[in-house]
Coordinates of C-alpha atoms and ligand atoms in Angstrom, one line a residue:
M587 CA -18.2 -32.8 8.8
R588 CA -20.6 -33.1 11.7
W589 CA -22.2 -29.9 12.5
S590 CA -22.4 -30.8 16.2
Q591 CA -18.6 -31.0 16.3
Y592 CA -18.0 -28.0 14.0
F593 CA -18.2 -24.3 14.6
I594 CA -20.9 -22.4 12.8
P595 CA -22.2 -19.6 15.1
T596 CA -25.3 -18.6 13.2
T597 CA -27.5 -15.9 14.7
K598 CA -31.0 -14.6 14.1
E599 CA -30.2 -11.0 14.9
T600 CA -29.6 -8.6 12.1
P601 CA -26.7 -6.4 13.1
K602 CA -27.7 -2.7 13.4
D603 CA -25.0 -1.2 11.4
A604 CA -25.1 -3.7 8.6
T605 CA -27.1 -2.7 5.5
A606 CA -25.5 -4.5 2.6
A607 CA -27.0 -7.9 2.1
S608 CA -23.7 -9.7 2.0
H609 CA -22.6 -8.0 5.2
V610 CA -25.8 -9.0 7.1
L611 CA -25.7 -12.5 5.7
M612 CA -22.0 -13.1 6.4
L613 CA -22.5 -12.1 10.0
R614 CA -25.8 -14.0 10.5
A615 CA -24.5 -17.2 8.8
G616 CA -21.4 -17.2 11.0
L617 CA -18.9 -16.7 8.2
I618 CA -17.1 -13.7 9.7
R619 CA -16.8 -11.7 12.9
Q620 CA -15.8 -8.1 13.1
V621 CA -12.8 -7.6 15.4
A622 CA -12.7 -3.8 14.9
A623 CA -13.7 -1.4 12.1
G624 CA -12.4 -2.9 8.8
M625 CA -10.9 -6.0 10.5
Y626 CA -12.5 -9.4 10.4
T627 CA -12.0 -12.9 11.6
Y628 CA -13.0 -15.5 9.0
L629 CA -14.8 -18.1 11.0
P630 CA -14.5 -21.7 9.7
L631 CA -17.4 -21.6 7.2
G632 CA -16.2 -18.2 5.8
Y633 CA -12.6 -19.4 5.6
R634 CA -13.6 -22.5 3.7
A635 CA -15.4 -20.4 1.1
L636 CA -12.4 -17.9 0.9
R637 CA -10.0 -20.8 0.4
K638 CA -12.2 -22.1 -2.5
V639 CA -12.0 -18.7 -4.2
E640 CA -8.2 -18.8 -3.6
Q641 CA -8.0 -22.2 -5.2
I642 CA -9.9 -21.1 -8.3
V643 CA -7.7 -18.0 -8.7
R644 CA -4.6 -20.0 -8.3
E645 CA -5.6 -22.7 -10.8
E646 CA -6.5 -20.1 -13.4
M647 CA -3.4 -18.0 -12.9
D648 CA -1.2 -21.1 -13.1
A649 CA -3.1 -22.2 -16.3
A650 CA -2.4 -18.8 -17.8
G651 CA 1.3 -19.4 -17.3
A652 CA 1.8 -17.0 -14.4
I653 CA 4.3 -18.0 -11.8
E654 CA 3.5 -17.8 -8.0
L655 CA 5.9 -16.2 -5.5
H656 CA 5.3 -14.5 -2.2
M657 CA 6.4 -11.0 -1.2
P658 CA 6.5 -9.5 2.3
V659 CA 3.8 -7.4 3.8
L660 CA 6.6 -5.4 5.6
Q661 CA 8.3 -3.2 3.0
P662 CA 11.0 -0.5 3.3
L663 CA 9.7 3.0 3.0
S664 CA 12.7 3.8 0.7
L665 CA 11.1 1.8 -2.2
W666 CA 8.1 4.0 -2.0
E667 CA 10.2 7.1 -2.0
E668 CA 11.8 5.9 -5.2
T669 CA 8.5 6.0 -7.0
G670 CA 7.1 9.1 -5.3
R671 CA 4.1 7.2 -4.0
V672 CA 4.5 8.1 -0.4
E673 CA 2.6 11.3 -1.2
A674 CA 0.3 9.8 -3.8
M675 CA -0.9 7.1 -1.4
G676 CA -1.3 9.5 1.5
D677 CA -3.0 7.9 4.6
V678 CA -3.6 4.7 2.7
L679 CA 0.0 3.8 3.2
L680 CA 0.3 2.5 6.8
R681 CA 3.6 3.3 8.4
L682 CA 5.0 1.7 11.5
A683 CA 5.8 3.9 14.4
G684 CA 8.9 3.7 16.6
P685 CA 11.7 5.8 18.0
E686 CA 13.8 7.8 15.6
G687 CA 16.7 5.8 14.2
D688 CA 14.9 2.6 14.8
W689 CA 13.9 0.4 11.7
R690 CA 10.2 0.8 12.3
P691 CA 9.6 4.4 11.1
N692 CA 11.2 3.4 7.8
T693 CA 8.9 0.5 7.3
V694 CA 5.4 0.3 5.8
L695 CA 2.6 -2.3 5.5
G696 CA 2.2 -3.0 1.8
P697 CA -1.1 -1.7 0.3
T698 CA 0.1 -3.2 -3.1
H699 CA 3.4 -4.6 -4.4
E700 CA 4.5 -2.7 -7.5
E701 CA 7.5 -1.3 -5.8
V702 CA 8.7 -4.6 -4.3
I703 CA 8.2 -6.6 -7.5
T704 CA 10.0 -3.9 -9.6
D705 CA 12.9 -4.1 -7.1
T706 CA 13.0 -7.9 -7.7
A707 CA 12.8 -7.4 -11.4
R708 CA 15.7 -5.0 -11.6
A709 CA 17.8 -7.5 -9.7
Y710 CA 17.1 -10.4 -12.0
L711 CA 15.5 -9.5 -15.3
K712 CA 18.5 -8.3 -17.2
S713 CA 18.0 -9.5 -20.7
Y714 CA 15.2 -9.7 -23.3
K715 CA 15.8 -13.4 -23.2
Q716 CA 14.1 -13.6 -19.8
L717 CA 11.0 -11.9 -21.0
P718 CA 8.0 -12.0 -21.0
I719 CA 7.3 -13.2 -17.5
N720 CA 4.3 -12.9 -15.2
L721 CA 4.7 -13.2 -11.5
Y722 CA 1.9 -13.4 -9.0
Q723 CA 1.1 -13.9 -5.4
I724 CA -1.9 -14.2 -3.1
Q725 CA -1.1 -12.0 -0.2
T726 CA -2.6 -9.8 2.6
K727 CA -2.7 -6.1 1.9
F728 CA -3.0 -3.3 4.4
R729 CA -4.7 0.0 3.5
G730 CA -5.6 2.8 5.9
E731 CA -9.1 3.1 4.4
A732 CA -10.8 6.1 5.9
R733 CA -14.2 4.5 5.8
P734 CA -14.2 0.7 6.0
K735 CA -17.7 -0.3 4.7
S736 CA -20.2 -3.0 4.1
G737 CA -18.4 -5.9 5.9
V738 CA -15.6 -7.4 3.8
L739 CA -16.2 -5.2 0.8
R740 CA -13.9 -2.5 2.1
T741 CA -11.6 -3.5 4.9
R742 CA -8.2 -2.3 6.1
E743 CA -6.7 -5.7 5.8
F744 CA -7.7 -7.9 2.9
L745 CA -6.5 -10.7 0.6
M746 CA -5.4 -9.8 -2.9
K747 CA -4.2 -11.8 -5.9
D748 CA -1.7 -9.4 -7.5
A749 CA 0.2 -10.2 -10.7
Y750 CA 2.9 -8.2 -12.5
S751 CA 4.1 -8.9 -16.0
F752 CA 7.3 -7.8 -17.7
H753 CA 7.9 -7.3 -21.4
D754 CA 10.3 -6.0 -24.0
S755 CA 7.6 -4.6 -26.3
L756 CA 4.1 -3.1 -26.2
E757 CA 2.7 -5.8 -28.4
C758 CA 3.9 -8.4 -25.9
L759 CA 2.3 -6.4 -23.1
H760 CA -1.0 -6.2 -25.0
K761 CA -0.9 -9.9 -25.5
A762 CA -0.4 -10.6 -21.8
Y763 CA -3.1 -8.1 -20.9
K764 CA -5.5 -9.9 -23.1
T765 CA -4.5 -13.2 -21.5
M766 CA -5.1 -11.8 -18.0
Y767 CA -8.4 -10.2 -19.1
D768 CA -9.6 -13.6 -20.4
T769 CA -8.3 -15.3 -17.3
Y770 CA -10.3 -12.9 -15.1
C771 CA -13.4 -13.7 -17.1
R772 CA -12.8 -17.4 -16.4
I773 CA -12.1 -16.7 -12.7
F774 CA -15.2 -14.6 -12.2
G775 CA -17.3 -17.0 -14.3
R776 CA -16.2 -20.0 -12.3
C777 CA -17.0 -18.1 -9.1
G778 CA -20.5 -17.6 -10.3
L779 CA -20.4 -13.8 -10.5
P780 CA -22.5 -11.9 -12.9
Y781 CA -19.6 -9.6 -13.7
V782 CA -19.0 -7.0 -16.4
A783 CA -15.7 -5.7 -17.6
V784 CA -15.7 -1.9 -17.9
E785 CA -13.2 0.7 -19.2
A786 CA -11.5 2.2 -16.2
D787 CA -9.5 5.2 -15.1
S788 CA -6.0 4.2 -14.0
G789 CA -5.9 6.5 -11.0
A790 CA -2.9 6.5 -8.6
I791 CA -1.5 3.3 -10.1
G792 CA -0.7 5.0 -13.3
G793 CA -0.6 3.7 -16.9
D794 CA -2.9 4.0 -19.9
V795 CA -5.1 1.0 -20.7
S796 CA -7.2 -0.4 -17.9
H797 CA -10.3 -2.4 -17.2
E798 CA -12.2 -3.1 -14.1
F799 CA -14.4 -6.1 -13.4
M800 CA -17.6 -5.1 -11.8
V801 CA -20.5 -6.8 -10.1
L802 CA -23.7 -4.7 -10.1
T803 CA -25.1 -4.3 -6.6
P804 CA -26.6 -1.4 -4.6
A805 CA -23.9 -2.1 -2.0
G806 CA -21.2 -1.1 -4.4
E807 CA -19.3 2.1 -4.1
D808 CA -18.6 2.5 -7.8
S809 CA -20.9 3.6 -10.6
V810 CA -20.7 2.3 -14.1
A811 CA -22.4 3.3 -17.4
I812 CA -23.5 0.3 -19.5
S813 CA -25.2 0.8 -22.9
E814 CA -28.4 -1.1 -23.5
S815 CA -26.9 -3.2 -26.3
G816 CA -23.9 -4.0 -24.0
G817 CA -21.6 -2.6 -26.7
Y818 CA -20.2 0.0 -24.3
A819 CA -19.4 -0.2 -20.6
A820 CA -17.2 2.2 -18.6
N821 CA -16.6 3.3 -15.0
L822 CA -18.5 6.6 -14.5
E823 CA -15.1 8.2 -13.7
R824 CA -14.2 7.9 -17.4
A825 CA -17.5 7.2 -19.2
S826 CA -18.2 9.3 -22.2
A827 CA -21.4 9.9 -24.2
H828 CA -22.2 10.7 -27.8
P829 CA -21.8 14.5 -28.4
A830 CA -25.0 16.5 -28.2
P831 CA -26.4 17.4 -31.7
P832 CA -25.4 21.0 -32.6
Q833 CA -28.1 23.6 -32.1
T834 CA -29.0 25.6 -35.2
D835 CA -30.9 28.7 -33.9
E836 CA -29.8 32.0 -35.3
P837 CA -27.5 33.8 -32.8
L838 CA -29.2 36.7 -31.1
P839 CA -27.6 39.8 -29.6
M840 CA -26.3 39.2 -26.0
E841 CA -28.3 41.0 -23.3
E842 CA -27.9 41.5 -19.6
V843 CA -30.8 40.7 -17.2
H844 CA -31.1 41.8 -13.6
T845 CA -31.5 38.7 -11.5
P846 CA -31.3 39.8 -7.9
G847 CA -30.2 37.1 -5.5
V848 CA -30.8 34.3 -8.0
G849 CA -27.6 32.2 -8.2
R850 CA -28.6 28.5 -8.5
V851 CA -29.2 27.0 -12.0
E852 CA -32.8 26.0 -11.2
D853 CA -33.6 29.5 -9.8
V854 CA -32.1 31.3 -12.7
C855 CA -34.0 29.0 -15.1
E856 CA -37.2 29.8 -13.4
F857 CA -36.5 33.5 -13.4
L858 CA -35.4 33.7 -17.0
G859 CA -37.9 31.2 -18.3
T860 CA -35.3 28.9 -19.7
R861 CA -34.1 25.3 -19.1
P862 CA -30.9 24.0 -17.5
E863 CA -29.7 22.6 -20.9
Q864 CA -29.8 26.1 -22.2
M865 CA -27.5 27.4 -19.5
I866 CA -23.7 27.4 -19.2
K867 CA -22.2 26.7 -15.7
T868 CA -18.9 28.4 -15.2
L869 CA -16.7 26.7 -12.7
V870 CA -13.6 28.4 -11.4
Y871 CA -10.6 26.4 -10.1
D872 CA -7.5 27.5 -8.3
I873 CA -4.3 26.1 -9.7
K874 CA -0.8 26.1 -8.3
A875 CA 2.0 24.6 -10.5
L876 CA 5.8 24.5 -11.0
R877 CA 7.2 25.6 -14.3
V878 CA 10.9 25.6 -15.3
V879 CA 12.1 29.0 -16.3
D880 CA 15.9 29.4 -17.1
G881 CA 16.6 26.0 -15.5
K882 CA 14.8 27.0 -12.3
D883 CA 11.5 25.8 -10.8
V884 CA 9.1 28.7 -10.6
E885 CA 5.9 28.3 -8.6
W886 CA 2.9 30.2 -9.9
T887 CA -0.8 30.3 -9.0
G888 CA -3.7 31.1 -11.3
W889 CA -7.2 30.1 -12.5
V890 CA -8.6 27.4 -14.7
V891 CA -12.2 27.9 -15.8
A892 CA -14.3 25.0 -16.9
L893 CA -17.7 25.2 -18.7
V894 CA -20.4 22.6 -18.8
R895 CA -24.1 22.8 -19.7
G896 CA -26.5 23.7 -16.9
D897 CA -28.0 20.2 -16.8
H898 CA -24.6 18.5 -16.7
E899 CA -22.1 17.9 -13.9
I900 CA -18.4 18.2 -14.1
N901 CA -16.5 14.9 -14.0
E902 CA -13.5 15.8 -11.8
H903 CA -11.5 12.7 -13.0
K904 CA -11.8 13.7 -16.6
L905 CA -11.2 17.4 -15.9
E906 CA -8.1 16.6 -13.9
R907 CA -6.7 14.5 -16.7
V908 CA -7.4 17.3 -19.2
V909 CA -5.7 19.8 -16.9
R910 CA -2.6 17.7 -16.4
E911 CA -2.3 17.2 -20.2
A912 CA -2.8 21.0 -20.8
F913 CA 0.0 21.8 -18.4
D914 CA 2.1 18.9 -19.8
D915 CA 5.6 20.2 -19.0
E916 CA 4.7 21.5 -15.6
V917 CA 4.1 19.9 -12.2
V918 CA 0.5 20.6 -11.0
L919 CA 0.8 21.0 -7.2
H920 CA -2.7 22.0 -6.4
F921 CA -6.0 22.0 -8.4
E922 CA -9.2 22.6 -6.6
L923 CA -12.5 24.4 -6.9
A924 CA -11.7 28.1 -6.2
T925 CA -12.6 29.7 -2.9
P926 CA -15.4 32.3 -2.9
D927 CA -12.8 35.1 -2.5
S928 CA -10.8 33.8 -5.4
I929 CA -13.9 33.6 -7.6
E930 CA -14.8 37.2 -6.7
E931 CA -11.3 38.3 -7.5
L932 CA -11.4 36.7 -10.9
T933 CA -15.0 37.6 -12.0
G934 CA -15.6 40.8 -10.0
A935 CA -18.9 39.2 -8.9
A936 CA -20.3 37.2 -6.1
V937 CA -20.4 33.4 -6.4
G938 CA -23.2 32.3 -8.7
F939 CA -22.8 35.0 -11.3
A940 CA -19.7 33.9 -13.2
G941 CA -19.8 33.6 -17.0
P942 CA -17.2 32.8 -19.7
Q943 CA -17.4 36.1 -21.6
G944 CA -14.4 38.3 -21.2
L945 CA -12.6 35.8 -18.9
V946 CA -10.1 34.2 -21.2
E947 CA -7.5 37.0 -20.8
R948 CA -7.5 36.6 -17.0
V949 CA -7.3 32.8 -16.7
D950 CA -4.6 30.3 -17.5
K951 CA -6.9 27.9 -19.3
L952 CA -10.5 27.9 -20.4
I953 CA -11.7 24.3 -20.6
V954 CA -14.9 24.0 -22.6
D955 CA -17.0 20.9 -22.5
R956 CA -17.7 19.6 -26.1
D957 CA -21.5 19.9 -25.6
V958 CA -21.1 23.6 -24.7
T959 CA -19.4 24.5 -28.0
T960 CA -22.5 23.6 -30.0
M961 CA -25.0 25.6 -27.9
R962 CA -26.8 28.6 -29.2
N963 CA -28.2 31.6 -27.3
A964 CA -27.3 30.2 -23.9
A965 CA -27.8 31.9 -20.5
T966 CA -25.0 32.3 -18.0
G967 CA -23.6 34.7 -15.3
A968 CA -22.8 38.2 -16.3
N969 CA -19.6 38.5 -14.0
K970 CA -21.6 41.2 -12.2
T971 CA -23.4 40.5 -8.9
D972 CA -27.1 40.0 -9.4
Y973 CA -26.9 39.9 -13.2
H974 CA -27.1 37.2 -15.8
V975 CA -26.7 37.3 -19.6
R976 CA -29.0 35.8 -22.3
N977 CA -28.0 34.8 -25.8
V978 CA -24.4 34.0 -25.1
N979 CA -22.9 32.2 -28.2
P980 CA -19.7 30.1 -28.1
G981 CA -17.1 31.4 -30.5
R982 CA -18.7 34.8 -30.6
D983 CA -18.9 35.8 -26.9
F984 CA -16.1 33.6 -25.6
P985 CA -13.4 31.7 -27.6
I986 CA -13.6 28.0 -28.3
E987 CA -10.2 27.8 -29.9
G988 CA -6.8 29.4 -29.2
D989 CA -3.8 28.9 -27.0
K990 CA -5.6 29.1 -23.7
V991 CA -8.6 27.1 -24.8
V992 CA -9.1 23.4 -24.5
V993 CA -12.3 21.8 -25.9
A994 CA -12.8 18.4 -24.2
D995 CA -15.3 15.9 -22.8
I996 CA -15.3 16.9 -19.1
R997 CA -18.8 16.0 -18.0
M998 CA -20.4 13.2 -16.2
V999 CA -22.6 11.0 -18.4
V1000 CA -26.2 10.6 -17.2
E1001 CA -28.9 8.0 -17.5
G1002 CA -30.3 8.1 -21.0
D1003 CA -27.2 9.7 -22.7
L1004 CA -26.3 7.8 -25.8
A1005 CA -23.2 5.6 -26.0
P1006 CA -20.2 7.4 -27.5
N1007 CA -20.2 5.5 -30.8
A1008 CA -23.9 4.8 -31.3
E1009 CA -26.8 7.0 -31.9
H1010 CA -29.4 4.6 -30.7
D1011 CA -27.8 2.9 -27.7
P1012 CA -28.8 4.6 -24.4
L1013 CA -26.6 4.4 -21.4
H1014 CA -27.8 3.1 -18.0
I1015 CA -26.0 4.1 -14.8
R1016 CA -25.7 1.4 -12.1
T1017 CA -23.8 1.0 -8.8
A1018 CA -21.3 -1.8 -8.7
I1019 CA -18.5 -3.4 -6.7
E1020 CA -15.0 -3.6 -8.3
V1021 CA -13.7 -7.2 -7.9
G1022 CA -10.7 -7.0 -10.1
H1023 CA -8.6 -4.5 -12.1
V1024 CA -6.1 -5.0 -14.9
F1025 CA -3.7 -2.3 -16.0
E1026 CA -1.1 -1.7 -18.7
L1027 CA 1.4 0.1 -16.6
G1028 CA 4.0 0.8 -19.2
T1029 CA 7.3 2.0 -17.8
K1030 CA 6.1 4.2 -14.9
Y1031 CA 7.7 2.0 -12.2
S1032 CA 10.6 0.7 -14.2
E1033 CA 11.7 4.2 -15.1
A1034 CA 11.3 5.5 -11.6
M1035 CA 13.2 2.6 -10.1
H1036 CA 15.7 2.1 -13.0
A1037 CA 14.6 -1.4 -13.8
T1038 CA 16.2 -2.0 -17.2
Y1039 CA 17.0 -5.0 -19.3
L1040 CA 19.3 -5.3 -22.4
N1041 CA 17.4 -5.5 -25.6
R1042 CA 18.4 -7.5 -28.7
D1043 CA 20.8 -4.7 -29.7
G1044 CA 22.4 -4.8 -26.3
K1045 CA 20.9 -1.4 -25.3
P1046 CA 19.4 -0.9 -21.8
R1047 CA 15.7 -0.3 -21.9
P1048 CA 13.1 0.1 -19.0
L1049 CA 11.0 -3.0 -18.5
I1050 CA 7.5 -2.6 -19.9
M1051 CA 5.0 -3.7 -17.2
G1052 CA 1.4 -4.7 -16.6
C1053 CA -0.3 -5.3 -13.3
Y1054 CA -3.5 -7.3 -12.4
G1055 CA -5.3 -7.4 -9.1
I1056 CA -8.3 -9.3 -7.7
G1057 CA -9.8 -8.8 -4.3
L1058 CA -10.6 -12.3 -3.0
N1059 CA -12.8 -11.2 -0.1
R1060 CA -14.8 -9.0 -2.4
I1061 CA -15.5 -12.1 -4.6
L1062 CA -17.2 -13.7 -1.6
A1063 CA -19.2 -10.7 -0.7
A1064 CA -20.1 -10.0 -4.4
A1065 CA -21.2 -13.6 -4.8
I1066 CA -23.6 -13.3 -1.8
E1067 CA -24.9 -9.9 -3.1
S1068 CA -25.7 -11.6 -6.3
H1069 CA -27.1 -14.9 -4.9
H1070 CA -29.3 -14.7 -1.9
D1071 CA -33.0 -14.6 -0.9
D1072 CA -34.9 -13.6 2.2
G1073 CA -33.9 -16.8 3.9
G1074 CA -30.1 -16.5 3.4
I1075 CA -27.2 -17.2 1.0
I1076 CA -27.5 -19.4 -2.1
W1077 CA -23.9 -20.3 -2.8
P1078 CA -22.6 -20.9 -6.3
M1079 CA -21.4 -24.5 -6.1
S1080 CA -17.7 -23.6 -6.9
I1081 CA -17.2 -21.5 -3.8
A1082 CA -19.7 -23.0 -1.4
P1083 CA -18.1 -23.9 1.9
F1084 CA -19.8 -27.3 1.6
E1085 CA -21.4 -28.6 -1.6
V1086 CA -24.1 -30.6 0.1
I1087 CA -25.7 -30.7 3.5
V1088 CA -27.3 -33.9 4.9
I1089 CA -30.0 -33.1 7.4
A1090 CA -31.1 -35.7 9.9
L1091 CA -34.6 -34.5 10.9
D1092 CA -35.1 -37.0 13.8
P1093 CA -31.7 -37.4 15.2
R1094 CA -32.9 -39.5 18.1
D1095 CA -34.2 -42.1 15.8
E1096 CA -31.5 -44.7 15.2
T1097 CA -32.4 -45.7 11.6
V1098 CA -32.5 -42.0 10.6
M1099 CA -29.1 -41.4 12.1
Q1100 CA -27.6 -44.5 10.6
T1101 CA -29.0 -43.8 7.1
A1102 CA -27.9 -40.1 7.2
S1103 CA -24.5 -41.0 8.5
R1104 CA -24.0 -43.6 5.8
I1105 CA -25.1 -41.1 3.1
H1106 CA -22.6 -38.6 4.6
D1107 CA -19.8 -41.1 4.5
E1108 CA -20.5 -42.2 0.9
L1109 CA -20.7 -38.5 -0.3
V1110 CA -17.3 -37.9 1.4
N1111 CA -15.9 -40.9 -0.3
A1112 CA -17.1 -39.5 -3.6
D1113 CA -14.8 -36.6 -2.8
L1114 CA -17.5 -34.1 -2.1
D1115 CA -17.5 -31.4 0.7
V1116 CA -20.3 -32.6 3.0
L1117 CA -21.8 -31.0 6.1
F1118 CA -23.9 -33.3 8.2
D1119 CA -26.5 -31.6 10.4
D1120 CA -26.6 -34.1 13.2
R1121 CA -27.7 -31.7 15.9
D1122 CA -30.4 -32.5 18.3
E1123 CA -32.7 -29.6 17.2
R1124 CA -36.2 -29.2 15.7
A1125 CA -36.7 -29.6 12.0
G1126 CA -37.8 -26.0 11.5
F1127 CA -34.7 -24.7 13.3
K1128 CA -32.5 -26.8 11.1
F1129 CA -34.2 -25.8 7.9
K1130 CA -33.8 -22.1 8.8
D1131 CA -30.1 -22.6 9.5
A1132 CA -29.7 -24.5 6.2
D1133 CA -31.4 -21.7 4.3
L1134 CA -29.2 -19.1 6.0
I1135 CA -25.8 -20.8 5.3
G1136 CA -26.9 -21.6 1.8
I1137 CA -25.3 -25.0 1.0
P1138 CA -26.4 -25.6 -2.6
L1139 CA -27.7 -29.2 -2.3
R1140 CA -29.7 -30.7 0.5
V1141 CA -30.4 -34.3 1.4
I1142 CA -33.1 -34.7 4.1
V1143 CA -33.4 -37.8 6.1
G1144 CA -36.6 -38.0 8.2
K1145 CA -38.5 -40.8 10.0
K1146 CA -41.6 -40.5 7.9
S1147 CA -40.0 -40.7 4.4
L1148 CA -37.6 -43.3 5.6
A1149 CA -40.5 -45.5 6.7
G1150 CA -41.5 -45.5 2.9
G1151 CA -37.8 -46.2 2.0
M1152 CA -37.2 -42.7 0.8
V1153 CA -35.1 -39.6 1.6
E1154 CA -35.6 -36.2 0.1
F1155 CA -33.2 -34.3 -2.2
C1156 CA -33.4 -30.7 -3.2
H1157 CA -31.5 -27.6 -4.3
R1158 CA -31.3 -24.5 -2.0
R1159 CA -32.3 -22.4 -5.0
D1160 CA -35.8 -23.7 -5.6
D1161 CA -36.5 -26.1 -2.7
E1162 CA -38.3 -28.5 -5.0
K1163 CA -38.1 -31.8 -3.2
Q1164 CA -37.5 -35.0 -5.0
K1165 CA -38.1 -38.3 -3.2
V1166 CA -35.5 -40.9 -3.9
T1167 CA -34.0 -44.0 -2.3
P1168 CA -30.9 -43.7 0.0
A1169 CA -29.1 -45.8 -2.6
E1170 CA -29.9 -43.4 -5.4
V1171 CA -29.3 -40.2 -3.7
V1172 CA -25.5 -40.3 -3.6
G1173 CA -25.3 -40.7 -7.4
L1174 CA -27.8 -37.9 -7.9
V1175 CA -25.8 -35.5 -5.7
V1176 CA -22.5 -36.4 -7.4
K1177 CA -24.1 -35.7 -10.8
A1178 CA -25.7 -32.4 -9.7
V1179 CA -22.4 -31.1 -8.2
G1180 CA -20.5 -32.1 -11.4
E1181 CA -23.0 -30.5 -13.7
E1182 CA -23.1 -27.2 -11.7
L1183 CA -19.3 -27.0 -11.6
A1184 CA -19.1 -27.7 -15.3
G1185 CA -21.7 -25.0 -16.0
L1186 CA -19.8 -22.4 -14.0
G1187 CA -16.6 -23.5 -15.8
R1188 CA -18.2 -22.8 -19.1
A1189 CA -19.2 -19.2 -18.1
Q1190 CA -17.3 -17.3 -20.6
A1191 CA -16.8 -13.6 -21.2
H1192 CA -20.4 -12.4 -21.7
D1193 CA -22.2 -9.5 -23.0
A1194 CA -22.2 -6.5 -20.6
A1195 CA -26.0 -6.1 -21.3
S1196 CA -26.6 -9.4 -19.5
V1197 CA -26.1 -7.9 -16.1
L1198 CA -28.4 -4.9 -16.6
Ligands
ATP148 P1 -11.3 0.8 -4.7 O1 -11.4 1.7 -5.8 O2 -12.5 0.0 -4.4 O3 -10.7 1.4 -3.4 P2 -8.8 0.1 -5.7 O4 -8.9 0.7 -7.0 O5 -8.0 0.9 -4.7 O6 -10.2 -0.3 -5.1 P3 -6.9 -1.9 -6.5 O7 -5.7 -1.2 -6.0 O8 -7.1 -1.9 -8.0 O9 -8.2 -1.4 -5.8 O10 -6.8 -3.3 -5.9 C1 -7.2 -4.5 -6.6 C2 -8.4 -5.2 -6.0 O11 -8.3 -5.3 -4.6 C3 -9.7 -4.4 -6.2 O12 -10.2 -4.7 -7.5 C4 -10.6 -4.9 -5.1 O13 -11.2 -6.1 -5.5 C5 -9.6 -5.2 -4.0 N1 -9.6 -4.2 -2.9 C6 -9.1 -3.0 -3.0 N2 -9.2 -2.3 -1.9 C7 -9.9 -3.1 -1.0 C8 -10.3 -3.0 0.3 N3 -10.1 -1.9 1.0 N4 -11.0 -4.1 0.9 C9 -11.2 -5.2 0.1 N5 -10.8 -5.4 -1.1 C10 -10.1 -4.4 -1.7
MG149 MG1 -9.0 -0.1 -8.8

């Protein structure tokens, strides 16, 4: 491809609103153009890279035995009503608008395709003999993201590879899950991503077992906890730490202390001369739920109180899971931090002075973090405005067992906590981008949509499902986040828009142009993706552009070297120039491309610690 006849609108300007490296570089290198918030045009160079990612994903999915199909972006709202996800998705689910009675208000733009695939499955997968099967597509998704961010990392329209597997047993699902997990390792390895697979929360998708594939970068919106040895890695939403060692001090008598106007943990500590880890934070939540009484739904409201150590923060994801389990046979309609009025009503004190002592009778559940149960002589609010208590002891001054009490891990892990199963393996917290996600869904969708098959005994059973997603655009951005320098992008060979760039330094010189042009043609004949910078521009300008767009290999043809019968060959990575003859250079490039691709192909599942 001759640059002079191609379309690569590079620019020196750094866009004001772009902070993530990938965002800045994708705009500057002329890969993408923002059309509106969260909507991008892929310019030719960006689109070539995206198509290479797509090709790798397709090859690996095919190799894993998955079968490609294509589902529509336009979906009937009724399918989403069947699974109750119209509410669960909220504003993310984009609905078409139109006059009442028209088809449009009953149509959505698919943010994902569980409903559509389950509808297909219930039509065709009728017997255990048709199972297992794994169906996938590479399709555009639409999501009403409130805050599109960081270029193509979070957009309202994006390309996803989504796969859905169907099984007649959990063992079979586990096997497919493992195959997809390994396939994802191969895909991300081939794309040159320094990824890590972490245990994940299943969120609105549902299901039990789930892993996310993460790439560490400050531009990410997720946080992960990775242990120093790499033995443990989890999304912060679900990460857990080794329980704190039990304290052994003798319990002292509880005493009330006047602490006028001192409500925040730090201030209380200073006032009482104690440390946050010796305090108990008492968080009050309002809950509204439906319970069935005599066959009728009865709505009730009440309080849930959660306790964590003063130096710990509540993990709302874990807490919510514990609450849903605790109210297992009820439908939790509303669960949120209580309003000041509600806190005052429960504790009889202003906000900031709540404590667990004496509260259990008045609340619906008391949820005690594991690390609180082993505290001794802690300080906490006195349930009396302007007062705290000292020497509160779990089990003595508030219950840690009984009907209303749940002891669970409900806190956020922090830097330096120990991994859950190791006493000498500290956790590190890092920001990351999620590039892929695998779930064991179970029967959530098949039950809701009555997708059943006949088992070996001829009995109808709901299909057991798994689902597996990859964000293709995020792979591009994550690759750039991981591989760039001050000058621009350094593409991994596998997804580079071109594998090699031939730069003619003196384009007005006939021999230079002839030689460069011949090298270009020979490289193309060797089946490589070649960009030929034939533009009539200064050398410095061309080098800057070449650095910016980051083509991995570079052949430089200049008048001076050519006079000595040589051209230069180097890698974008290190810029160490090698002088070789024009006859040699083609073979060298072919070899270098082959070696790099093979190296990426060998990138196996690696140790989580390698990304720290
Ligand atoms: P996130 O937590 O970042 O919003 P998600 O959990 O909603 O992502 P999934 O529903 O698991 O994402 O979608 C599968 C994959 O699609 C993700 O792993 C990610 O790579 C990609 N993806 C999801 N949302 C977006 C988006 N708004 N823009 C670009 N890619 C996305
Ligand atoms: Mg996800």
